[in-house]
Every structure is written in C-alpha cells, then in structure tokens.
C-alpha cells in the first residue's frame, strides 16, 4: 500500500466515499426535513428538497395529540434502569469468566453464546404467559426485567473481552494490600475498565430504547407506553401521518445518535472484541 | 504441623474463590435460565400443542399438526423463498460494499474518525424506525426515491414500490442493505488494520500486483473475521422481522413476508402460539443446518474460537 497513487485515483476514491456518505445521511436528512415542513407541503408536488417554510407544528402536534412526553420518560426509565442492572450483573459474571480458570467455564460461555443464536421469538409467547402469571404484564418493571435478561449474555461476552485486556497484576497487588476480591474489583479494576463499561452500558441502553415486539405485547395502557409502542400504534391510528411520524422518528433517534457519536470508538472496540473472541 | 496449617489455609482460600465465582455467576445464570431458556424450551413444546391465545382452556398435544397447518398455509412457501432472498441478497451486498468501504478507509486521512462515526449512524437506529424511514422514501405517490428517479430520467411514472408484489422485496432489501453495510465496514476495517505491513513489503519484492495482494494476502489474513462476521449476520438477518414489519408488514398480500415476520404475524394478530412456535422451530432447524455446512466447509479456516 506504499505505492504512489495517481491524482485521478485519489479523486475517484474521494468521490466514492462522498457518494456513500450521502447515501447514508440522506434518509435521515429526509426525515428531519419532512418533520419541519407544514402538512400541506409534505403531501403536495413538486417535492422540495429544502423546505419553503420551516415550522415546528408537527412537533407541537405530537405533544398536543399524544402523551409523547410521558412516552419519552417511560422509555428513559426502562432503558436506563435495565441497562444499569445489566451492567452490574454482567460485570460480575464477565469478571469471573475472564479471570478464573474453573471447570465448566467454557460451558458457561457457551450457555451465554447459545442465546444469541436461537431466535428469541420462540420464547416470546411463553414469556408473555409467564409474565402474566407473575403479574408483570403491563408494567414497566416487568418490561425492564425482560430487557435486563435479554442483554445479559451479550454484555457478558462483550465485557469479558475488555476485562481480558486489563492485566491481572493490578488486582493481585490490591489484594496484597489488603483489599477483598470484590473490593479490588470495584476500587481498582472498574476505574481502569471505565471505557469498556460505558460501551457496554450504552450498547444495552440503545437496545432497550429500540426494542419493539416484546413491549408491544406487554404494554397496554396509555400512561405506560414507551416510544416504540406508541409509534407502533400511530401507524394504525393515523394511517401514517408523515408529518407527526417523522417528528416522532427524529425525537426518538436523537438520544441514541448522540450517544453513538460520543462513544462510537468504544462501541466499535467492544463489538469487534465480541465477534473475535466470541 | 506447619504444613497442615498451610494446606488448610490454601483449601480455605480455594473454597472462598469457589464461592466468589458462584456468587458472581449466579444472578446472570439464574435470570437467563428462567427468562430465556425456560420460555424457549416451553416454546418448543408449544409447537406440538394446540395452543391459541383465545382458547387457553383447550391446550393439548397434537403431534405435528401445527407443522402441517403451517406448511399448508398459502404464504409459508413464499415466506421461505423470500427469507432466502432476504438473507442472501442482503448479505452479499452488505458484505461487498462494506468491504469496499473498509478498504477505502484503511489509510489514515484527515477526518477519518468523523467519517467512520457518520457512516456508523444507521447502526444506532432500530429496525422499526429504519423500516418507517424507508417506507416514506419509497412512497408510491410522493416518495423522494420516485422523484429522484424521474428527475434523473430512469422512469417516467412513479413506481408503487410498496404496494406492488413485484417490487416489495426489492424495496425492503434495499433498506436492509443500507442498514447493514456499516457493520461489515467497521468490523472488516478493524481486521484490516491488524494486517502487518511487512507481509506486503515482502510481496512487493516478489512483484505482485494490487489485486493479487488483495486476494492472496489480505483476504486470507482476515479470513477468521470474515467467517465470524458472515455467520453472525446470517443469524441476525434471518431473525430480523422489525424492518419489514414497519415497512410493509409483510404485504401486499403476504408478498414480503419472511419466516420471521410470518411468525410474528401469527403471534401478534392471530394469537396462534402453537403455529408460531412451529415456524420458529423450522427457522432454528434451517439455521442449525446452515451452521453445520458452514463450519464443515470452513473447517480449514479458523472461524472464531467459540
């Protein structure tokens, strides 16, 4: 790759990359632009690639007609809550799997890996029936519980990769200084692991924030709806009113886009380790 | 005396380590067993039962009747065929384009980090939202894709992409390709960056050209990553009903159903839990068969070390 490249080749390379970037960005741009157009402009020809008049009426509309602020809060509570619990549980499990050689450790890894291969939908209906027996249907804590369980295997696999990069001499030194195992983990290892922990946290937060089918099955009442459940009912209710729909899309995508933009490097690192180390 | 003391001390130490291991693993294992494995096994049993949400008093074993029922239904074979196209076409295009982008991004340039971050955006979105976005882009009357195609002069009249059986699969696959390129680009780029420069320098002495370098050096070197990512994506794309669900909901007339959406349809609209489970088992068997052939075909390569 050290060979000299001609100017023409460089231009082609830049053009291809620019074209690809446009293809990636354009659908998002189009949703944003649609959300800022007045209704009559959305549904009339010719199509404007830059809105003639900018308006926030679509955003005002969804907050007026629906309880969108409540959906946002519900989504935040469930996604954050579940992600925090997942982080705690899988920090413990992945730490042990990364640090200790014990009989059955590879079976435990396989136990977690297998859940990633089996289609989760097979368990959806029984899980729903189980939840209704436990009185956890139509409850945000029930939903958070399911999200927690769904994320544990992948988070464990991902965090194990991060733990393996931290030299074990660190906590050995801490233990010699009188720390307990758990104390060494919390006070010495976790600070070093901060990047890996945040990547895992964000990854499971985004998964919870985006999950659709199980929440649609479980959540029924208006005041408990999360954003995906609400948007799913918009489709049927308004026969897709694209003004409101695009505004809702933009609102629900912004938090995850910001998180991904801030921590993209970390997430990529976590994903590549997860895939390479399995 | 003193040796006895040390052995009991070390066995106490290893006992405490055992308790520590058990204590740390227990929450994860118990939860996953109870809320993932139990429902899955229950689901497999359900496939052999008469199990519909609206008639829960009449649950009994019926052998393979659910499978027969599913195989007989009009849309099943179509969904099976569509699943095949959905996985193969999406995967090939995602892989080829993603690999191309990874090769372009390999050399450091100003703003590479930002560029990488931007092309990674679709990965932060849900399949549901991506389906919605593309449903709007592909709109048959006032969709922007139709508008662009007319402006360029490829078509004269807008195409009803999402309401015509012949274009539906095309549209959902385009959306899926758009979504999945980033995954391959990012993963393959990470692998490319691990190829040591010296290998190329040795090859340069031998006078290999660029294409030979790519296929004789680069591809073999990153083969483990290629094999792992392709397998992961086959599984994920097969089990990915979200995008189609919000884009066409399997319509028109079932022409864009894949097995995963066919199954969700049975759960969400029909309450046909038994039949849905049967579809799920068929999907699982197909995936297991695929993995079997995949691993035996690639056993000379090292496909990850699970």
Coordinates of C-alpha atoms in Angstrom, one line a residue:
Chain A
X1 CA 0.0 0.0 0.0
X2 CA 3.0 2.2 -0.1
X3 CA 2.9 2.6 -3.9
X4 CA 2.4 6.1 -5.3
X5 CA -1.2 6.8 -6.2
X6 CA -2.2 9.0 -9.1
X7 CA -4.2 12.1 -8.6
X8 CA -7.1 10.5 -10.7
X9 CA -7.3 7.6 -8.4
X10 CA -7.4 9.8 -5.3
X11 CA -10.3 11.8 -6.8
X12 CA -12.2 8.6 -7.6
X13 CA -11.6 7.5 -4.0
X14 CA -12.9 10.7 -2.6
X15 CA -16.0 10.7 -4.9
X16 CA -16.9 7.1 -3.9
X17 CA -16.6 8.0 -0.2
X18 CA -18.6 11.2 -0.6
X19 CA -21.3 9.3 -2.5
X20 CA -21.6 6.6 0.1
X21 CA -21.8 9.3 2.9
X22 CA -24.7 10.9 1.0
X23 CA -26.5 7.6 0.7
X24 CA -26.1 7.0 4.5
X25 CA -27.1 10.5 5.5
X26 CA -29.8 11.3 3.0
X27 CA -32.6 9.1 4.6
X28 CA -32.0 10.8 8.0
X29 CA -31.9 14.2 6.4
X30 CA -35.1 13.5 4.6
X31 CA -36.9 12.5 7.8
X32 CA -35.6 15.7 9.5
X33 CA -36.7 17.9 6.6
X34 CA -40.1 16.3 6.4
X35 CA -40.7 16.8 10.2
X36 CA -40.0 20.6 9.6
X37 CA -42.4 21.0 6.7
X38 CA -46.0 22.2 7.1
X39 CA -48.5 19.4 6.4
X40 CA -49.7 20.8 3.0
X41 CA -46.1 20.9 1.7
X42 CA -45.5 17.3 2.7
X43 CA -48.4 15.9 0.7
X44 CA -48.1 18.1 -2.4
X45 CA -46.0 18.0 -5.6
X46 CA -43.4 19.2 -6.5
X47 CA -41.3 17.8 -3.7
X48 CA -39.0 20.4 -2.1
X49 CA -35.5 19.3 -1.1
X50 CA -35.3 22.2 1.2
X51 CA -38.5 23.3 2.9
X52 CA -40.1 26.5 1.7
X53 CA -41.3 27.3 5.1
X54 CA -39.8 25.8 8.3
X55 CA -42.3 25.0 11.0
X56 CA -42.4 23.1 14.3
X57 CA -46.1 22.4 14.0
X58 CA -45.5 18.6 13.6
X59 CA -43.6 18.6 16.9
X60 CA -46.2 20.7 18.7
X61 CA -48.8 18.4 17.2
X62 CA -47.5 15.1 18.6
X63 CA -47.1 16.6 22.1
X64 CA -50.7 18.0 21.9
X65 CA -52.4 15.0 20.5
X66 CA -50.5 12.2 22.2
X67 CA -48.7 12.0 25.6
X68 CA -45.3 11.9 23.9
X69 CA -43.5 13.5 26.9
X70 CA -44.8 10.5 29.0
X71 CA -43.6 8.0 26.4
X72 CA -40.1 9.6 26.5
X73 CA -40.0 9.4 30.3
X74 CA -41.1 5.8 30.2
X75 CA -38.6 4.9 27.6
X76 CA -35.8 6.6 29.6
X77 CA -36.8 5.0 32.9
X78 CA -37.0 1.4 31.4
X79 CA -33.9 1.7 29.2
X80 CA -31.7 3.3 31.9
X81 CA -32.9 1.1 34.7
X82 CA -32.4 -2.1 32.8
X83 CA -29.0 -1.0 31.4
X84 CA -27.8 -0.3 34.9
X85 CA -28.9 -3.6 36.3
X86 CA -27.4 -5.4 33.3
X87 CA -24.1 -3.6 33.8
X88 CA -23.9 -4.7 37.5
X89 CA -24.8 -8.3 36.8
X90 CA -22.6 -8.8 33.7
X91 CA -19.7 -7.0 35.3
X92 CA -19.7 -9.8 38.0
X93 CA -20.2 -12.6 35.5
X94 CA -17.7 -11.4 32.9
X95 CA -15.0 -10.6 35.5
X96 CA -15.2 -14.2 36.8
X97 CA -15.1 -15.7 33.3
X98 CA -12.2 -13.5 32.3
X99 CA -10.1 -14.1 35.4
X100 CA -10.7 -17.6 36.8
X101 CA -10.0 -20.9 35.1
X102 CA -12.5 -23.3 36.6
X103 CA -14.2 -26.4 35.5
X104 CA -17.2 -25.6 33.3
X105 CA -16.1 -22.1 32.4
X106 CA -16.2 -22.7 28.7
X107 CA -19.7 -24.4 29.1
X108 CA -20.9 -21.2 30.8
X109 CA -19.6 -19.1 27.9
X110 CA -21.4 -21.5 25.5
X111 CA -24.5 -21.1 27.7
X112 CA -24.4 -17.4 27.0
X113 CA -23.4 -17.6 23.4
X114 CA -26.2 -20.0 22.5
X115 CA -28.9 -17.4 23.4
X116 CA -27.5 -15.2 20.6
X117 CA -28.1 -18.0 18.1
X118 CA -31.6 -19.2 18.9
X119 CA -34.3 -16.9 17.6
X120 CA -35.6 -15.2 20.7
X121 CA -39.1 -15.1 19.3
X122 CA -39.6 -18.7 20.0
X123 CA -39.7 -17.8 23.7
X124 CA -41.9 -14.7 23.3
X125 CA -45.3 -16.2 23.7
X126 CA -44.4 -18.4 26.7
X127 CA -42.5 -15.5 28.2
X128 CA -45.6 -13.4 27.9
X129 CA -47.8 -16.0 29.6
X130 CA -45.2 -16.3 32.3
X131 CA -45.2 -12.6 32.9
X132 CA -48.9 -12.5 33.1
X133 CA -48.8 -15.2 35.8
X134 CA -46.3 -13.2 37.7
X135 CA -48.4 -10.1 37.3
X136 CA -45.7 -8.3 35.4
X137 CA -47.7 -7.7 32.2
X138 CA -48.5 -4.0 31.6
X139 CA -45.8 -2.9 34.0
X140 CA -42.6 -1.0 33.3
X141 CA -40.6 -3.0 35.9
X142 CA -41.7 -6.2 34.1
X143 CA -40.5 -4.8 30.8
X144 CA -37.2 -3.7 32.4
X145 CA -36.8 -7.2 33.8
X146 CA -37.1 -8.8 30.4
X147 CA -34.7 -6.2 28.8
X148 CA -32.2 -7.0 31.6
X149 CA -32.3 -10.7 30.9
X150 CA -32.1 -10.2 27.1
X151 CA -29.0 -8.1 27.4
X152 CA -27.1 -10.2 30.0
X153 CA -25.5 -12.7 27.6
X154 CA -24.1 -10.3 25.0
X155 CA -22.9 -7.8 27.7
X156 CA -21.1 -10.6 29.4
X157 CA -19.4 -11.7 26.2
X158 CA -18.5 -8.1 25.4
X159 CA -17.2 -7.2 28.9
X160 CA -15.2 -10.3 29.1
X161 CA -13.2 -9.1 26.1
X162 CA -12.5 -5.8 27.9
X163 CA -11.5 -7.5 31.2
X164 CA -9.0 -9.7 29.4
X165 CA -7.1 -6.6 28.3
X166 CA -6.6 -5.4 31.9
X167 CA -3.5 -7.0 33.4
X168 CA -4.4 -9.2 36.4
X169 CA -1.3 -8.0 38.3
X170 CA -3.4 -4.9 39.1
X171 CA -5.9 -6.6 41.4
X172 CA -3.3 -9.0 42.7
X173 CA -1.4 -6.0 44.0
X174 CA -4.5 -4.6 45.5
X175 CA -5.3 -7.9 47.2
X176 CA -1.8 -8.0 48.7
X177 CA -2.5 -4.5 50.1
X178 CA -5.5 -6.0 51.9
X179 CA -8.4 -5.5 49.5
X180 CA -11.0 -8.2 49.3
X181 CA -11.7 -9.7 45.8
X182 CA -14.8 -7.6 45.4
X183 CA -13.1 -4.6 46.8
X184 CA -10.3 -5.0 44.3
X185 CA -12.8 -5.3 41.5
X186 CA -14.7 -2.2 42.5
X187 CA -11.9 0.1 43.6
X188 CA -9.0 -0.9 41.3
X189 CA -10.3 -2.7 38.1
X190 CA -13.6 -0.8 37.5
X191 CA -11.9 2.6 37.1
X192 CA -9.5 1.2 34.5
X193 CA -12.4 -0.5 32.8
X194 CA -14.4 2.7 32.5
X195 CA -14.3 2.8 28.7
X196 CA -15.4 -0.8 28.4
X197 CA -18.1 -0.4 31.0
X198 CA -19.5 2.7 29.3
X199 CA -19.5 1.0 25.9
X200 CA -21.5 -2.0 27.3
X201 CA -23.9 0.3 29.1
X202 CA -24.6 2.4 26.0
X203 CA -25.0 -0.7 23.9
X204 CA -27.6 -2.2 26.1
X205 CA -29.3 1.2 26.6
X206 CA -29.7 1.6 22.9
X207 CA -31.0 -2.0 22.5
X208 CA -33.7 -1.3 25.2
X209 CA -34.6 2.0 23.7
X210 CA -35.1 0.4 20.3
X211 CA -36.9 -2.8 21.3
X212 CA -40.3 -3.2 19.7
X213 CA -42.1 -6.6 19.7
X214 CA -41.9 -7.5 23.4
X215 CA -43.0 -4.1 24.6
X216 CA -45.9 -4.2 22.1
X217 CA -47.0 -7.5 23.6
X218 CA -46.6 -6.5 27.2
X219 CA -47.6 -2.8 27.4
X220 CA -51.2 -1.9 27.0
X221 CA -52.2 1.2 28.9
X222 CA -51.6 4.7 27.6
X223 CA -49.6 6.0 30.5
X224 CA -47.1 3.1 30.4
X225 CA -46.3 3.2 26.7
X226 CA -42.7 3.5 25.6
X227 CA -41.8 5.4 22.4
X228 CA -41.8 2.3 20.1
X229 CA -45.1 1.1 21.5
X230 CA -46.6 4.5 20.9
X231 CA -45.2 4.8 17.4
X232 CA -46.5 1.4 16.6
X233 CA -50.0 2.5 17.5
X234 CA -49.5 5.7 15.5
X235 CA -49.1 3.7 12.3
X236 CA -52.6 2.2 12.6
X237 CA -54.2 5.2 14.3
X238 CA -53.2 7.9 11.8
X239 CA -52.7 5.7 8.8
X240 CA -49.2 7.1 8.8
X241 CA -49.4 10.9 9.1
X242 CA -45.9 11.5 7.8
X243 CA -45.6 14.9 9.5
X244 CA -46.1 13.6 13.0
X245 CA -44.4 10.3 12.2
X246 CA -41.2 12.0 11.0
X247 CA -41.2 14.3 14.0
X248 CA -41.6 11.3 16.3
X249 CA -38.8 9.5 14.5
X250 CA -36.4 12.4 14.9
X251 CA -37.2 12.7 18.6
X252 CA -36.7 9.0 19.2
X253 CA -33.5 8.8 17.2
X254 CA -31.7 11.9 18.7
X255 CA -30.7 10.4 22.0
X256 CA -29.2 7.2 20.5
X257 CA -27.4 9.2 17.8
X258 CA -25.8 11.5 20.3
X259 CA -24.7 8.5 22.5
X260 CA -23.3 6.7 19.4
X261 CA -21.5 9.8 18.2
X262 CA -19.9 10.3 21.6
X263 CA -18.8 6.8 22.1
X264 CA -18.5 5.3 18.6
X265 CA -14.9 4.3 19.0
X266 CA -15.6 2.4 22.2
X267 CA -18.6 0.6 20.8
X268 CA -16.7 -0.5 17.8
X269 CA -14.0 -1.8 20.0
X270 CA -16.5 -3.7 22.1
X271 CA -18.2 -5.1 19.0
X272 CA -15.0 -6.3 17.3
X273 CA -13.8 -7.9 20.5
X274 CA -17.2 -9.6 21.0
X275 CA -17.0 -11.0 17.5
X276 CA -13.4 -12.0 17.5
X277 CA -13.3 -13.6 21.0
X278 CA -16.9 -14.9 20.9
Chain B
X1 CA 2.0 -29.0 62.0
X2 CA 3.0 -26.1 59.9
X3 CA 2.4 -27.9 56.6
X4 CA -1.1 -28.8 57.8
X5 CA -1.8 -25.2 58.6
X6 CA -0.8 -24.1 55.1
X7 CA -2.9 -26.7 53.3
X8 CA -6.0 -25.9 55.3
X9 CA -5.3 -22.2 54.6
X10 CA -5.0 -22.8 50.9
X11 CA -8.0 -25.0 50.7
X12 CA -10.0 -22.4 52.6
X13 CA -8.7 -19.9 50.0
X14 CA -9.8 -22.0 47.1
X15 CA -13.2 -22.6 48.8
X16 CA -13.7 -18.9 49.1
X17 CA -12.7 -18.5 45.4
X18 CA -15.3 -21.0 44.5
X19 CA -17.9 -19.2 46.4
X20 CA -16.9 -15.9 44.8
X21 CA -17.2 -17.5 41.4
X22 CA -20.6 -19.0 42.1
X23 CA -21.8 -15.8 43.7
X24 CA -20.8 -13.7 40.7
X25 CA -22.2 -16.0 38.1
X26 CA -25.4 -16.9 39.9
X27 CA -27.5 -13.8 39.1
X28 CA -26.7 -13.9 35.4
X29 CA -27.2 -17.7 35.0
X30 CA -30.4 -17.8 37.1
X31 CA -32.0 -15.0 35.2
X32 CA -31.0 -16.3 31.8
X33 CA -32.2 -19.8 32.7
X34 CA -35.5 -18.6 34.0
X35 CA -36.4 -16.0 31.5
X36 CA -34.6 -17.1 28.3
X37 CA -34.1 -20.8 28.3
X38 CA -37.3 -21.8 30.1
X39 CA -39.5 -19.8 27.7
X40 CA -37.6 -21.1 24.7
X41 CA -38.0 -24.8 25.8
X42 CA -41.6 -24.1 26.6
X43 CA -41.9 -22.6 23.1
X44 CA -40.5 -25.8 21.6
X45 CA -43.1 -27.8 23.5
X46 CA -45.8 -25.4 22.4
X47 CA -45.1 -26.2 18.8
X48 CA -46.6 -29.7 19.4
X49 CA -49.6 -28.4 21.2
X50 CA -52.9 -26.9 20.3
X51 CA -52.1 -23.5 21.8
X52 CA -54.0 -20.4 20.8
X53 CA -54.3 -17.3 23.0
X54 CA -58.1 -17.2 22.7
X55 CA -58.7 -20.8 23.7
X56 CA -56.3 -21.4 26.6
X57 CA -58.7 -23.9 28.2
X58 CA -58.2 -26.3 25.4
X59 CA -54.4 -26.9 25.4
X60 CA -53.4 -30.4 24.4
X61 CA -50.7 -32.3 22.4
X62 CA -51.5 -32.6 18.7
X63 CA -48.2 -34.1 17.4
X64 CA -47.1 -32.4 14.2
X65 CA -50.4 -30.8 13.3
X66 CA -49.1 -27.3 13.8
X67 CA -46.3 -28.0 11.3
X68 CA -48.8 -29.5 8.8
X69 CA -51.0 -26.4 9.2
X70 CA -48.1 -24.1 8.7
X71 CA -46.8 -25.9 5.7
X72 CA -50.2 -25.9 4.1
X73 CA -50.8 -22.2 4.5
X74 CA -50.5 -20.1 1.3
X75 CA -47.9 -17.7 2.5
X76 CA -45.4 -20.2 4.0
X77 CA -43.6 -21.3 0.9
X78 CA -43.4 -17.7 -0.3
X79 CA -42.1 -16.6 3.1
X80 CA -39.5 -19.4 2.9
X81 CA -38.4 -18.3 -0.6
X82 CA -38.4 -14.6 0.5
X83 CA -36.3 -15.5 3.6
X84 CA -33.7 -17.0 1.3
X85 CA -33.5 -13.9 -0.9
X86 CA -33.7 -11.6 2.1
X87 CA -30.7 -13.2 3.7
X88 CA -28.5 -14.0 0.6
X89 CA -29.0 -10.8 -1.4
X90 CA -28.8 -8.5 1.7
X91 CA -25.7 -10.3 3.0
X92 CA -23.8 -10.3 -0.3
X93 CA -24.4 -6.6 -1.0
X94 CA -23.7 -5.6 2.6
X95 CA -20.5 -7.6 2.6
X96 CA -19.2 -6.4 -0.8
X97 CA -20.0 -2.7 -0.2
X98 CA -18.8 -2.9 3.4
X99 CA -15.5 -4.5 2.4
X100 CA -15.0 -1.8 -0.3
X101 CA -15.6 0.9 2.2
X102 CA -13.3 -0.7 4.7
X103 CA -10.5 -0.8 2.1
X104 CA -11.0 2.9 1.3
X105 CA -10.9 3.8 5.0
X106 CA -7.8 1.8 5.6
X107 CA -5.3 4.6 5.0
X108 CA -5.3 7.4 7.6
X109 CA -6.7 10.7 6.3
X110 CA -7.9 13.9 7.8
X111 CA -11.4 13.4 9.3
X112 CA -11.4 9.6 9.1
X113 CA -12.7 9.3 12.7
X114 CA -15.6 11.6 12.0
X115 CA -16.4 9.9 8.7
X116 CA -16.4 6.5 10.4
X117 CA -18.7 7.8 13.0
X118 CA -21.2 9.2 10.5
X119 CA -21.4 6.0 8.4
X120 CA -22.0 4.1 11.6
X121 CA -25.2 6.1 12.3
X122 CA -27.7 3.6 10.9
X123 CA -26.4 1.1 13.5
X124 CA -27.8 3.2 16.3
X125 CA -31.4 3.0 14.9
X126 CA -34.0 0.3 15.4
X127 CA -35.2 -1.9 12.6
X128 CA -38.6 -0.5 13.2
X129 CA -37.5 3.1 12.6
X130 CA -35.4 2.2 9.6
X131 CA -38.5 0.5 8.1
X132 CA -40.6 3.6 8.7
X133 CA -38.0 5.9 7.1
X134 CA -37.7 3.8 4.0
X135 CA -41.5 3.4 3.8
X136 CA -41.6 7.1 3.5
X137 CA -38.7 7.3 1.0
X138 CA -40.3 4.6 -1.2
X139 CA -43.8 6.1 -1.0
X140 CA -45.6 5.4 -4.3
X141 CA -47.1 8.9 -4.9
X142 CA -44.9 11.5 -3.2
X143 CA -41.8 9.5 -2.3
X144 CA -38.5 11.1 -2.8
X145 CA -37.0 8.0 -4.5
X146 CA -39.6 8.1 -7.2
X147 CA -39.0 11.8 -7.5
X148 CA -35.2 11.4 -7.9
X149 CA -35.6 8.5 -10.4
X150 CA -38.0 10.7 -12.5
X151 CA -35.6 13.6 -12.3
X152 CA -32.7 11.5 -13.5
X153 CA -34.9 10.1 -16.3
X154 CA -34.7 6.5 -15.4
X155 CA -38.5 6.2 -15.0
X156 CA -41.4 8.3 -16.3
X157 CA -44.1 7.4 -13.9
X158 CA -43.8 6.8 -10.1
X159 CA -43.5 3.1 -9.2
X160 CA -45.7 1.8 -6.4
X161 CA -42.8 0.1 -4.7
X162 CA -44.5 -0.9 -1.5
X163 CA -48.0 -1.8 -2.9
X164 CA -46.9 -4.0 -5.8
X165 CA -45.9 -7.6 -5.1
X166 CA -43.1 -7.5 -7.7
X167 CA -41.2 -4.5 -6.1
X168 CA -41.9 -5.1 -2.4
X169 CA -39.0 -7.5 -1.7
X170 CA -36.6 -5.2 -3.7
X171 CA -37.5 -2.3 -1.5
X172 CA -37.2 -4.0 1.8
X173 CA -33.8 -5.5 0.8
X174 CA -32.5 -2.1 -0.2
X175 CA -33.4 -0.8 3.2
X176 CA -31.7 -3.7 4.9
X177 CA -28.6 -3.3 2.8
X178 CA -28.4 0.3 3.8
X179 CA -28.6 -0.7 7.4
X180 CA -26.1 -3.5 7.4
X181 CA -23.2 -2.1 5.4
X182 CA -21.8 -0.2 8.4
X183 CA -21.4 -3.4 10.4
X184 CA -19.2 -5.1 7.8
X185 CA -17.3 -1.8 7.1
X186 CA -16.4 -1.3 10.7
X187 CA -15.6 -4.9 11.6
X188 CA -13.5 -5.6 8.4
X189 CA -11.7 -2.3 8.8
X190 CA -10.6 -3.3 12.4
X191 CA -9.4 -6.6 10.9
X192 CA -7.6 -4.9 8.0
X193 CA -5.7 -2.7 10.5
X194 CA -4.3 -5.7 12.2
X195 CA -2.6 -7.0 9.0
X196 CA 1.2 -6.3 9.5
X197 CA 2.8 -4.1 6.9
X198 CA 5.8 -6.4 6.5
X199 CA 3.8 -9.0 4.7
X200 CA 3.1 -6.5 1.9
X201 CA 6.7 -5.4 1.7
X202 CA 7.8 -9.0 1.2
X203 CA 5.1 -9.4 -1.5
X204 CA 6.2 -6.1 -3.2
X205 CA 9.7 -7.6 -3.6
X206 CA 8.1 -10.6 -5.4
X207 CA 6.3 -8.1 -7.8
X208 CA 2.7 -9.0 -7.0
X209 CA 0.1 -6.5 -8.3
X210 CA -2.6 -4.9 -6.2
X211 CA -5.4 -7.4 -7.0
X212 CA -3.1 -10.3 -6.2
X213 CA -2.2 -8.7 -2.9
X214 CA -5.8 -8.3 -2.0
X215 CA -6.8 -11.9 -2.8
X216 CA -3.6 -13.7 -1.9
X217 CA -2.6 -11.8 1.2
X218 CA -5.3 -9.6 2.7
X219 CA -8.3 -11.8 2.4
X220 CA -6.6 -15.0 3.7
X221 CA -5.1 -12.9 6.6
X222 CA -8.5 -11.6 7.8
X223 CA -10.4 -14.8 6.9
X224 CA -11.3 -15.6 10.6
X225 CA -13.0 -12.2 10.9
X226 CA -14.8 -12.7 7.6
X227 CA -16.1 -16.1 8.6
X228 CA -17.3 -15.0 12.0
X229 CA -19.0 -11.8 10.8
X230 CA -20.7 -13.5 7.9
X231 CA -22.1 -16.2 10.2
X232 CA -23.3 -13.7 12.8
X233 CA -25.0 -11.7 10.1
X234 CA -26.7 -14.7 8.6
X235 CA -28.2 -15.4 12.0
X236 CA -29.2 -11.8 12.7
X237 CA -30.7 -11.2 9.3
X238 CA -32.7 -14.4 9.5
X239 CA -34.1 -13.3 12.8
X240 CA -34.8 -9.7 11.9
X241 CA -38.5 -9.1 11.4
X242 CA -38.6 -5.5 12.6
X243 CA -37.7 -3.7 9.4
X244 CA -40.2 -5.5 7.2
X245 CA -42.8 -5.3 10.0
X246 CA -42.9 -1.5 9.9
X247 CA -42.1 -1.1 6.2
X248 CA -44.7 -3.3 4.6
X249 CA -46.0 -5.6 7.4
X250 CA -45.5 -8.5 5.0
X251 CA -47.8 -7.0 2.5
X252 CA -49.2 -6.6 -0.1
X253 CA -50.9 -9.9 0.2
X254 CA -48.1 -11.6 2.0
X255 CA -45.6 -10.9 -0.8
X256 CA -42.9 -9.5 1.5
X257 CA -43.3 -11.9 4.4
X258 CA -40.1 -13.7 5.5
X259 CA -40.3 -16.5 8.1
X260 CA -39.6 -14.1 11.0
X261 CA -42.4 -11.8 10.1
X262 CA -44.7 -14.7 9.2
X263 CA -44.1 -15.9 12.8
X264 CA -44.6 -12.5 14.4
X265 CA -47.8 -12.2 12.4
X266 CA -49.1 -15.4 14.0
X267 CA -48.3 -14.2 17.5
X268 CA -49.4 -10.6 17.3
X269 CA -52.5 -10.9 15.2
X270 CA -53.7 -14.5 15.4
X271 CA -52.6 -15.4 18.9
X272 CA -51.6 -18.7 17.2
X273 CA -48.8 -19.5 19.6
X274 CA -48.5 -23.2 18.7
X275 CA -48.2 -22.5 14.9
X276 CA -45.8 -19.6 15.6
X277 CA -43.6 -21.9 17.6
X278 CA -43.6 -24.4 14.8
X279 CA -42.4 -21.7 12.4
X280 CA -39.7 -20.8 14.9
X281 CA -38.5 -24.4 15.1
X282 CA -38.4 -24.6 11.3
X283 CA -36.2 -21.5 11.3
X284 CA -34.0 -22.9 14.0
X285 CA -33.5 -26.2 12.1
X286 CA -32.6 -24.3 9.0
X287 CA -30.1 -22.2 10.8
X288 CA -28.5 -25.2 12.5
X289 CA -28.2 -26.9 9.1
X290 CA -26.6 -23.8 7.7
X291 CA -24.1 -23.6 10.5
X292 CA -23.3 -27.3 10.2
X293 CA -22.5 -26.9 6.5
X294 CA -20.8 -23.6 7.1
X295 CA -18.5 -24.9 9.7
X296 CA -17.6 -28.1 7.8
X297 CA -17.0 -26.0 4.6
X298 CA -14.7 -23.6 6.5
X299 CA -13.1 -26.1 8.9
X300 CA -9.7 -25.5 7.4
X301 CA -10.0 -21.8 8.2
X302 CA -10.4 -20.7 11.8
X303 CA -13.9 -19.3 12.2
X304 CA -13.6 -17.6 15.6
X305 CA -13.0 -19.7 18.7
X306 CA -16.3 -20.1 20.4

